[in-house]
Coordinates of C-alpha atoms and ligand atoms in Angstrom, one line a residue:
Chain A
X1 CA 68.7 94.6 110.7
X2 CA 69.5 96.6 107.6
X3 CA 67.9 100.1 107.4
X4 CA 68.0 102.2 104.2
X5 CA 67.3 105.9 104.9
X6 CA 66.8 107.9 101.7
X7 CA 69.8 106.0 100.3
X8 CA 71.0 106.7 96.7
X9 CA 73.5 105.1 94.5
X10 CA 74.6 105.5 90.9
X11 CA 77.5 104.5 88.7
X12 CA 79.4 107.5 87.3
X13 CA 76.4 109.8 87.7
X14 CA 74.0 107.4 86.1
X15 CA 71.5 106.8 89.0
X16 CA 70.5 103.2 89.9
X17 CA 68.8 103.7 93.3
X18 CA 67.2 107.0 94.4
X19 CA 66.1 107.9 97.9
X20 CA 65.4 104.3 98.9
X21 CA 64.0 104.0 102.4
X22 CA 63.1 100.6 103.8
X23 CA 64.0 98.3 106.7
X24 CA 64.8 94.6 106.5
X25 CA 63.4 93.1 109.7
X26 CA 65.2 90.4 111.6
X27 CA 63.7 87.0 110.8
X28 CA 62.1 88.1 107.6
X29 CA 62.1 86.3 104.2
X30 CA 62.5 88.8 101.4
X31 CA 62.5 88.5 97.7
X32 CA 63.9 91.3 95.5
X33 CA 62.6 91.3 91.9
X34 CA 62.8 93.7 89.0
X35 CA 63.7 93.8 85.4
X36 CA 67.3 92.9 84.4
X37 CA 69.4 96.0 84.9
X38 CA 67.1 97.6 87.4
X39 CA 69.7 97.4 90.1
X40 CA 69.0 94.2 92.1
X41 CA 72.7 93.3 92.3
X42 CA 73.5 96.9 93.2
X43 CA 71.0 96.8 96.0
X44 CA 72.5 93.6 97.4
X45 CA 76.0 95.0 97.2
X46 CA 74.8 97.9 99.3
X47 CA 73.4 95.3 101.7
X48 CA 76.8 93.4 101.8
X49 CA 79.0 96.5 102.2
X50 CA 80.6 95.9 98.8
X51 CA 79.2 99.4 97.9
X52 CA 78.5 102.5 100.0
X53 CA 75.5 104.8 99.4
X54 CA 76.3 108.1 97.6
X55 CA 73.5 109.8 99.4
X56 CA 71.4 109.1 102.5
X57 CA 72.5 106.3 104.7
X58 CA 72.5 102.5 105.2
X59 CA 72.8 101.2 108.7
X60 CA 73.8 97.6 109.7
X61 CA 72.7 96.4 113.1
X62 CA 72.4 100.1 113.9
X63 CA 75.8 101.1 112.6
X64 CA 76.2 103.6 109.7
X65 CA 77.9 101.9 106.8
X66 CA 80.0 104.9 105.8
X67 CA 81.5 105.0 109.3
X68 CA 82.7 101.4 109.4
X69 CA 86.5 100.9 108.9
X70 CA 87.8 97.9 106.9
X71 CA 88.2 95.7 109.9
X72 CA 84.7 96.4 111.1
X73 CA 83.4 95.7 107.6
X74 CA 85.1 92.3 107.7
X75 CA 83.6 91.5 111.1
X76 CA 80.2 92.7 109.9
X77 CA 80.4 90.4 106.9
X78 CA 80.9 87.4 109.2
X79 CA 77.3 88.2 110.5
X80 CA 76.0 87.9 107.0
X81 CA 76.4 85.2 104.4
X82 CA 76.6 86.2 100.8
X83 CA 75.9 84.0 97.7
X84 CA 76.9 86.0 94.6
X85 CA 75.5 85.8 91.2
X86 CA 78.9 84.4 90.0
X87 CA 80.0 82.3 92.9
X88 CA 83.7 83.0 93.6
X89 CA 85.9 80.3 95.2
X90 CA 89.6 79.9 95.8
X91 CA 90.3 77.4 93.0
X92 CA 93.4 75.7 94.3
X93 CA 91.7 74.8 97.6
X94 CA 89.3 71.8 97.9
X95 CA 85.6 72.3 98.1
X96 CA 85.8 71.3 101.8
X97 CA 88.5 73.9 102.5
X98 CA 86.5 76.6 100.6
X99 CA 83.4 75.9 102.7
X100 CA 85.4 75.8 105.9
X101 CA 87.4 79.0 105.1
X102 CA 85.0 81.4 106.9
X103 CA 85.7 79.4 110.1
X104 CA 89.5 79.5 109.6
X105 CA 89.4 83.3 108.9
X106 CA 87.3 83.9 112.0
X107 CA 89.8 81.7 114.0
X108 CA 87.1 79.3 114.9
X109 CA 88.3 76.1 113.1
X110 CA 88.6 73.6 115.8
X111 CA 88.6 69.8 115.6
X112 CA 85.0 69.9 116.9
X113 CA 84.0 72.0 114.0
X114 CA 85.0 69.3 111.5
X115 CA 81.7 67.5 112.1
X116 CA 79.8 70.7 111.5
X117 CA 81.6 71.1 108.2
X118 CA 80.7 67.5 107.1
X119 CA 77.1 68.0 108.2
X120 CA 76.9 71.2 106.2
X121 CA 78.2 69.5 103.1
X122 CA 75.6 66.8 103.6
X123 CA 72.9 69.4 104.0
X124 CA 73.7 70.9 100.5
X125 CA 74.2 67.3 99.2
X126 CA 77.9 67.9 98.4
X127 CA 79.4 65.3 100.7
X128 CA 80.6 63.2 97.8
X129 CA 82.3 66.3 96.2
X130 CA 84.2 67.5 99.3
X131 CA 87.6 66.7 97.9
X132 CA 86.9 68.1 94.4
X133 CA 88.2 71.5 93.4
X134 CA 85.8 74.4 92.6
X135 CA 86.5 74.4 88.8
X136 CA 85.3 70.8 88.7
X137 CA 81.8 71.6 90.0
X138 CA 78.7 72.0 88.0
X139 CA 76.7 75.3 88.1
X140 CA 74.3 73.9 90.6
X141 CA 77.0 72.4 92.8
X142 CA 78.8 75.8 92.8
X143 CA 75.6 77.5 94.0
X144 CA 75.2 74.9 96.8
X145 CA 78.8 75.1 97.8
X146 CA 78.5 78.9 97.9
X147 CA 75.4 78.6 100.0
X148 CA 77.2 76.2 102.4
X149 CA 80.1 78.6 102.8
X150 CA 77.7 81.5 103.3
X151 CA 76.0 79.8 106.3
X152 CA 79.2 78.4 107.8
X153 CA 79.4 81.0 110.5
X154 CA 75.6 80.9 111.2
X155 CA 75.1 84.4 110.0
X156 CA 72.1 86.5 111.1
X157 CA 71.4 87.5 107.5
X158 CA 71.7 85.5 104.3
X159 CA 71.9 87.3 101.0
X160 CA 71.6 85.4 97.7
X161 CA 71.8 86.9 94.2
X162 CA 69.9 84.7 91.7
X163 CA 70.8 81.6 93.6
X164 CA 68.7 79.5 91.2
X165 CA 69.9 81.4 88.1
X166 CA 71.7 78.7 86.4
X167 CA 70.1 75.5 87.7
X168 CA 67.1 73.6 86.6
X169 CA 63.7 73.8 88.4
X170 CA 64.3 70.7 90.5
X171 CA 67.7 72.0 91.8
X172 CA 66.2 75.5 92.2
X173 CA 63.5 74.2 94.5
X174 CA 66.0 72.2 96.4
X175 CA 68.1 75.4 97.0
X176 CA 65.0 77.3 97.9
X177 CA 64.0 74.6 100.5
X178 CA 67.5 75.1 102.1
X179 CA 66.9 78.8 102.3
X180 CA 63.4 78.3 103.8
X181 CA 64.9 75.9 106.4
X182 CA 67.4 78.6 107.3
X183 CA 64.7 81.1 107.7
X184 CA 62.8 78.7 110.0
X185 CA 65.9 78.6 112.1
X186 CA 65.5 82.4 112.6
X187 CA 67.8 83.7 110.0
X188 CA 66.9 86.7 107.8
X189 CA 66.9 85.8 104.1
X190 CA 67.1 88.2 101.2
X191 CA 67.0 86.7 97.7
X192 CA 67.2 88.6 94.4
X193 CA 65.5 86.8 91.6
X194 CA 63.3 87.3 88.5
X195 CA 61.9 83.8 88.7
X196 CA 58.3 84.5 89.7
X197 CA 57.5 80.8 89.9
X198 CA 60.1 80.4 92.6
X199 CA 58.5 83.2 94.6
X200 CA 55.1 81.5 94.3
X201 CA 56.6 78.2 95.5
X202 CA 58.2 80.0 98.4
X203 CA 55.0 81.8 99.4
X204 CA 53.3 78.5 99.9
X205 CA 55.8 77.7 102.7
X206 CA 56.8 81.0 104.3
X207 CA 55.3 84.4 104.6
X208 CA 57.7 86.0 102.2
X209 CA 57.7 89.7 101.4
X210 CA 58.4 90.8 97.9
X211 CA 60.3 94.0 97.1
X212 CA 60.0 95.3 93.6
X213 CA 62.7 97.4 92.1
X214 CA 61.9 99.7 89.3
X215 CA 63.0 103.2 88.2
X216 CA 65.4 103.4 91.1
X217 CA 62.6 102.8 93.7
X218 CA 62.0 99.8 95.9
X219 CA 58.4 99.1 96.8
X220 CA 56.7 96.3 98.7
X221 CA 54.7 94.4 96.1
X222 CA 51.0 93.8 96.6
X223 CA 49.3 90.5 96.3
X224 CA 49.4 90.3 92.6
X225 CA 51.7 87.4 92.8
Chain B
X1 CA 108.0 88.6 113.8
X2 CA 108.5 85.2 115.4
X3 CA 104.9 84.3 114.8
X4 CA 105.6 85.3 111.2
X5 CA 108.4 82.8 110.9
X6 CA 106.3 80.1 112.4
X7 CA 103.5 80.9 110.0
X8 CA 99.8 80.4 109.8
X9 CA 99.1 77.4 107.7
X10 CA 95.5 78.6 107.0
X11 CA 96.5 82.0 105.7
X12 CA 99.5 80.7 103.9
X13 CA 97.7 78.2 101.8
X14 CA 94.9 80.5 100.7
X15 CA 97.4 82.2 98.4
X16 CA 98.5 80.0 95.5
X17 CA 102.3 79.5 95.1
X18 CA 103.8 82.1 92.9
X19 CA 106.8 80.2 91.3
X20 CA 109.1 82.3 89.2
X21 CA 108.4 85.7 90.9
X22 CA 109.5 84.1 94.2
X23 CA 112.7 82.7 92.9
X24 CA 113.6 86.1 91.3
X25 CA 113.1 87.8 94.7
X26 CA 115.4 85.3 96.3
X27 CA 118.0 85.8 93.5
X28 CA 117.8 89.6 93.7
X29 CA 118.1 89.5 97.5
X30 CA 121.2 87.2 97.2
X31 CA 122.9 89.6 94.7
X32 CA 122.1 92.6 96.8
X33 CA 123.3 91.0 100.0
X34 CA 126.6 90.1 98.2
X35 CA 127.0 93.7 97.1
X36 CA 126.1 94.9 100.6
X37 CA 128.9 92.8 102.0
X38 CA 131.4 94.2 99.6
X39 CA 130.2 97.7 100.4
X40 CA 130.6 97.0 104.2
X41 CA 134.0 95.6 103.7
X42 CA 135.0 98.6 101.7
X43 CA 133.7 101.0 104.3
X44 CA 135.4 99.1 107.1
X45 CA 138.8 99.1 105.3
X46 CA 138.5 102.8 104.4
X47 CA 137.6 103.6 107.9
X48 CA 140.5 101.6 109.3
X49 CA 143.0 103.2 107.0
X50 CA 141.8 106.7 107.8
X51 CA 142.0 106.0 111.5
X52 CA 145.5 104.4 111.3
X53 CA 146.9 107.3 109.4
X54 CA 145.3 110.0 111.4
X55 CA 146.5 108.5 114.7
X56 CA 150.0 107.4 113.8
X57 CA 151.1 110.3 111.7
X58 CA 150.1 113.2 113.9
X59 CA 153.1 115.7 114.1
X60 CA 155.4 113.2 112.4
X61 CA 157.4 113.4 109.3
X62 CA 159.5 111.1 107.2
X63 CA 162.7 111.8 105.4
X64 CA 163.1 109.5 102.4
X65 CA 166.4 109.4 100.6
X66 CA 167.2 107.5 97.4
X67 CA 170.5 105.9 97.9
X68 CA 172.0 102.8 96.5
X69 CA 172.9 100.1 99.1
X70 CA 176.6 101.0 99.0
X71 CA 176.1 104.6 100.1
X72 CA 173.0 104.1 102.2
X73 CA 174.9 103.8 105.5
X74 CA 176.9 107.0 105.2
X75 CA 173.9 108.8 103.8
X76 CA 171.8 107.7 106.8
X77 CA 174.4 108.9 109.3
X78 CA 174.8 112.3 107.6
X79 CA 171.1 112.8 107.5
X80 CA 170.7 111.9 111.2
X81 CA 173.5 114.3 112.0
X82 CA 171.9 117.2 110.1
X83 CA 168.5 116.5 111.7
X84 CA 169.9 116.4 115.2
X85 CA 171.6 119.8 114.9
X86 CA 168.5 121.4 113.4
X87 CA 166.6 123.4 116.1
X88 CA 162.9 122.3 116.3
X89 CA 163.5 118.6 115.7
X90 CA 162.5 116.6 118.7
X91 CA 163.9 113.3 117.6
X92 CA 165.1 111.5 114.5
X93 CA 165.8 107.8 113.9
X94 CA 166.3 105.4 111.1
X95 CA 163.4 103.1 110.2
X96 CA 164.6 99.5 110.1
X97 CA 163.8 97.1 107.3
X98 CA 161.2 95.1 109.2
X99 CA 159.4 98.3 110.2
X100 CA 159.5 99.6 106.7
X101 CA 158.0 96.3 105.5
X102 CA 155.2 96.5 108.1
X103 CA 154.4 100.1 107.0
X104 CA 154.1 99.0 103.4
X105 CA 152.2 95.8 104.1
X106 CA 148.6 97.3 104.0
X107 CA 149.3 98.6 100.5
X108 CA 151.4 96.0 99.0
X109 CA 150.2 92.8 100.6
X110 CA 152.9 90.3 101.4
X111 CA 156.1 92.3 101.7
X112 CA 158.3 89.6 103.1
X113 CA 159.7 88.9 99.6
X114 CA 161.0 92.5 99.3
X115 CA 164.8 92.5 99.7
X116 CA 166.3 94.9 102.1
X117 CA 167.9 96.6 99.1
X118 CA 164.6 97.4 97.5
X119 CA 163.4 99.3 100.5
X120 CA 164.1 103.1 100.4
X121 CA 166.2 104.6 103.2
X122 CA 163.7 106.1 105.6
X123 CA 164.1 108.2 108.7
X124 CA 161.3 108.9 111.2
X125 CA 161.2 112.5 112.4
X126 CA 159.3 114.1 115.3
X127 CA 158.8 117.8 114.7
X128 CA 158.5 120.6 117.3
X129 CA 156.3 123.6 116.5
X130 CA 159.3 126.0 116.3
X131 CA 160.9 124.2 113.3
X132 CA 161.9 126.3 110.4
X133 CA 160.9 123.8 107.8
X134 CA 161.8 125.8 104.7
X135 CA 165.4 126.2 105.9
X136 CA 165.6 122.5 106.7
X137 CA 164.3 121.5 103.3
X138 CA 166.8 123.8 101.6
X139 CA 169.7 122.3 103.5
X140 CA 168.6 118.8 102.7
X141 CA 168.3 119.6 99.1
X142 CA 171.8 120.9 99.1
X143 CA 173.2 117.7 100.8
X144 CA 171.4 115.0 98.9
X145 CA 170.5 114.5 95.2
X146 CA 167.1 113.1 95.9
X147 CA 165.7 113.6 99.3
X148 CA 162.0 113.9 100.0
X149 CA 160.9 115.4 103.3
X150 CA 157.3 114.3 103.9
X151 CA 155.4 116.2 106.5
X152 CA 152.7 113.7 107.3
X153 CA 150.0 116.0 108.6
X154 CA 150.1 117.8 105.2
X155 CA 149.2 114.7 103.2
X156 CA 147.8 112.4 105.9
X157 CA 145.0 114.9 105.8
X158 CA 144.6 114.2 102.2
X159 CA 144.8 110.4 102.8
X160 CA 142.2 110.5 105.6
X161 CA 140.0 112.8 103.6
X162 CA 140.2 110.4 100.6
X163 CA 139.6 107.4 102.9
X164 CA 136.7 109.3 104.4
X165 CA 135.2 109.9 101.0
X166 CA 135.7 106.3 100.0
X167 CA 134.0 105.3 103.2
X168 CA 131.1 107.6 102.4
X169 CA 130.9 106.2 98.9
X170 CA 130.8 102.6 100.3
X171 CA 128.1 103.5 102.8
X172 CA 126.2 105.1 99.9
X173 CA 126.5 101.9 97.9
X174 CA 125.3 100.0 101.0
X175 CA 122.3 102.2 101.3
X176 CA 121.6 101.7 97.6
X177 CA 121.5 97.9 98.1
X178 CA 118.8 98.4 100.7
X179 CA 116.8 100.8 98.4
X180 CA 117.0 98.3 95.5
X181 CA 116.1 95.4 97.7
X182 CA 113.1 97.3 99.0
X183 CA 112.1 98.2 95.5
X184 CA 112.4 94.7 94.1
X185 CA 110.4 93.2 97.0
X186 CA 107.8 95.9 96.7
X187 CA 107.4 95.3 93.0
X188 CA 107.3 91.5 93.3
X189 CA 104.8 91.7 96.2
X190 CA 102.6 94.1 94.3
X191 CA 102.7 91.8 91.2
X192 CA 101.7 88.8 93.4
X193 CA 98.9 90.8 95.1
X194 CA 97.6 92.0 91.8
X195 CA 97.7 88.5 90.3
X196 CA 95.8 87.2 93.3
X197 CA 93.1 89.9 93.3
X198 CA 90.2 87.4 92.8
X199 CA 91.5 85.4 95.8
X200 CA 91.7 88.5 97.9
X201 CA 88.2 89.6 96.8
X202 CA 86.9 86.2 97.8
X203 CA 88.6 86.3 101.2
X204 CA 87.3 89.8 101.8
X205 CA 83.8 88.7 100.9
X206 CA 83.7 86.0 103.5
X207 CA 84.9 88.3 106.2
X208 CA 88.8 88.2 106.1
X209 CA 90.5 91.2 107.7
X210 CA 93.4 92.8 105.9
X211 CA 95.9 91.5 108.4
X212 CA 94.9 87.9 107.7
X213 CA 95.3 88.3 103.9
X214 CA 98.5 90.3 104.2
X215 CA 100.1 87.7 106.5
X216 CA 100.5 85.1 103.8
X217 CA 102.2 87.5 101.4
X218 CA 104.4 89.1 104.0
X219 CA 105.6 85.8 105.3
X220 CA 106.3 84.5 101.8
X221 CA 108.4 87.5 100.7
X222 CA 110.2 87.9 104.0
X223 CA 111.3 84.3 104.0
X224 CA 112.4 84.5 100.4
X225 CA 114.4 87.6 101.0
X226 CA 115.9 86.1 104.1
X227 CA 116.9 83.0 102.2
X228 CA 118.4 85.1 99.4
X229 CA 120.2 87.4 101.8
X230 CA 121.6 84.4 103.7
X231 CA 122.9 82.9 100.5
X232 CA 124.4 86.2 99.3
X233 CA 126.0 86.8 102.7
X234 CA 127.5 83.3 102.7
X235 CA 129.0 83.8 99.2
X236 CA 130.1 87.3 100.1
X237 CA 131.9 86.2 103.3
X238 CA 133.7 83.4 101.4
X239 CA 134.7 85.9 98.7
X240 CA 136.1 88.4 101.3
X241 CA 138.0 85.7 103.1
X242 CA 139.4 84.3 99.9
X243 CA 140.6 87.8 98.9
X244 CA 142.2 88.3 102.2
X245 CA 143.9 85.0 102.6
X246 CA 145.0 84.9 98.9
X247 CA 146.9 88.1 99.6
X248 CA 145.0 90.0 96.8
X249 CA 143.4 92.4 99.3
X250 CA 144.6 91.7 102.8
X251 CA 142.4 94.4 104.3
X252 CA 139.2 92.8 102.9
X253 CA 138.6 90.5 105.8
X254 CA 136.5 91.9 108.6
X255 CA 138.4 92.5 111.8
X256 CA 137.1 92.1 115.4
X257 CA 133.6 91.2 116.5
X258 CA 132.1 94.5 115.2
X259 CA 133.4 93.8 111.7
X260 CA 131.8 90.3 111.7
X261 CA 128.6 91.5 113.3
X262 CA 128.2 94.1 110.5
X263 CA 128.3 91.3 107.9
X264 CA 126.1 88.9 109.8
X265 CA 123.5 91.7 110.3
X266 CA 122.9 91.8 106.6
X267 CA 120.4 88.9 106.3
X268 CA 118.2 90.0 109.3
X269 CA 118.3 93.6 108.1
X270 CA 117.2 92.5 104.6
X271 CA 114.5 90.3 106.2
X272 CA 113.2 93.2 108.2
X273 CA 113.3 95.4 105.1
X274 CA 111.3 92.9 103.1
X275 CA 108.8 92.5 106.0
X276 CA 108.2 96.3 106.1
X277 CA 108.1 96.6 102.3
X278 CA 105.7 93.7 101.7
X279 CA 103.5 94.9 104.5
X280 CA 103.2 98.4 103.1
X281 CA 102.6 97.0 99.6
X282 CA 100.0 94.6 100.9
X283 CA 98.0 97.2 102.8
X284 CA 98.3 99.6 99.9
X285 CA 97.1 97.0 97.4
X286 CA 94.3 95.6 99.7
X287 CA 92.7 99.1 99.9
X288 CA 91.7 98.6 96.2
X289 CA 89.5 95.6 97.2
X290 CA 86.5 96.4 99.4
Ligands
ATP301 N1 80.3 98.4 88.0 C1 79.4 99.0 87.2 N2 79.8 100.1 86.6 C2 78.9 100.8 85.8 N3 77.6 100.5 85.7 C3 77.2 99.4 86.4 C4 78.1 98.6 87.1 N4 77.4 97.5 87.7 C5 76.1 97.7 87.2 N5 76.0 98.8 86.4 C6 74.8 99.3 85.8 O1 73.8 99.5 86.8 C7 72.5 99.1 86.5 C8 72.0 98.1 87.5 O2 72.9 96.9 87.4 P1 72.6 95.6 88.4 O3 73.7 94.7 88.1 O4 72.4 96.1 89.7 O5 71.2 95.1 87.7 P2 70.4 93.8 88.1 O6 69.0 94.2 88.4 O7 71.2 93.0 89.1 O8 70.4 93.1 86.7 P3 70.3 91.5 86.4 O9 69.0 91.0 86.6 O10 70.7 91.4 84.9 O11 71.4 90.8 87.2 C9 72.7 98.5 85.1 O12 72.3 99.4 84.2 C10 74.1 98.2 84.9 O13 74.5 98.3 83.6
MG302 MG1 72.1 91.1 89.0

């Protein structure tokens, strides 16, 4: 699905990732951990085409990232849902519009899709907040709204950066169960987190693989967790 | 372009309304359209004057004699006689009062109130190539106290050249209104795009193509410019017609379908300009957001 081949990245010469080679398999459930500042967000940005590797290559569905033009990047992003660490919305549009926006952009908003939108908002338990505006949402509600928007186009890959970062344990587990449910539907899931408890909880439900990021290298973690 | 006017409610509403910047664009477009109209009218008038003079005055000359009404008749007859016996003069005739008024009208506006006595004594002369002009002018100077022999091609050249330069100047001013409009629209569009960078980033993140994002901005600025240009053109047309009918500047009104068409072309031309300028600005600005 996404293949890193000796990919490197750094900001202004200060390296973050060095010669990373790994493949995210379709249908896999991945956790990405590592100390704060180790480069988790950077890695996810490479996975969502927000950054391009400075060396080596990253391929999406077999296509080299550096060779994609802006329109291809946009089309590629419709195949992957992204939940950022700081969920961005369009503040003057209702939560419902925000969640439905990927459909509108893809030109797939039909009357028939309205029911899907309502279902999706029920799935993340935001049905009652559909007519609110993003600045009125709590941190957890924002995370869930971002998750709903990310899966609106039924993407092949879902990427989430600290999706449980600013919610309590109960809400964190609720979000996790939504992600596990997605994975059971065949979607690939990649989550950056430093919440080891969350990883343990997940491992009871799915065969999650844990990638550890340290010193610019990404390694598949053993069974120490 | 048509699809643009109809709009895409989805793309349009993703960009928040931009208030004051938008009104300023409309205002600037209105002012520029008004100036463009004045420039077009000036160019048309200058062009018309140049054409009239160049066509009507080819090979012609006028003898103008200052004479008080009492002696005008005898002076006219003597002048005609002199001209007719000069070799190299094809024809000579007296210009009547009505004709004189018509000749002066483009310059003085309503000439009907000029009394016959106020009009100079004028004779129209057709020259042949073999005319010894120096000899004729010498003879006329001997006969009359104050006779002016005007060879039109000598100064009609000056008039047409001046009119031509005026016309160029007017066209230059017209071009400037387009440049300024494009600059204003580009600046306003860039400001709006920069202000909405978070919205643009969010739209890109969820898979929006540049054309989708650009559409909302392009439509907005094209319609604002179109509205402003229409208002400016309306005001400008009213101004020109008022100038013409009030007698202040009779040549100001557009003549013929081509003249009117040039004025009515201003709003669509401005709209097209805004379309191109915003589109260029949008795609330029969007490249900064991955
Ligand atoms: N835009 C940027 N410009 C320069 N340096 C950056 C930029 N973004 C991140 N960095 C640096 O790159 C390194 C990796 O940052 P990154 O955000 O990927 O870490 P992280 O693992 O996600 O951290 P956290 O767990 O705190 O979210 C850090 O040292 C950070 O300071
Ligand atoms: Mg991070």
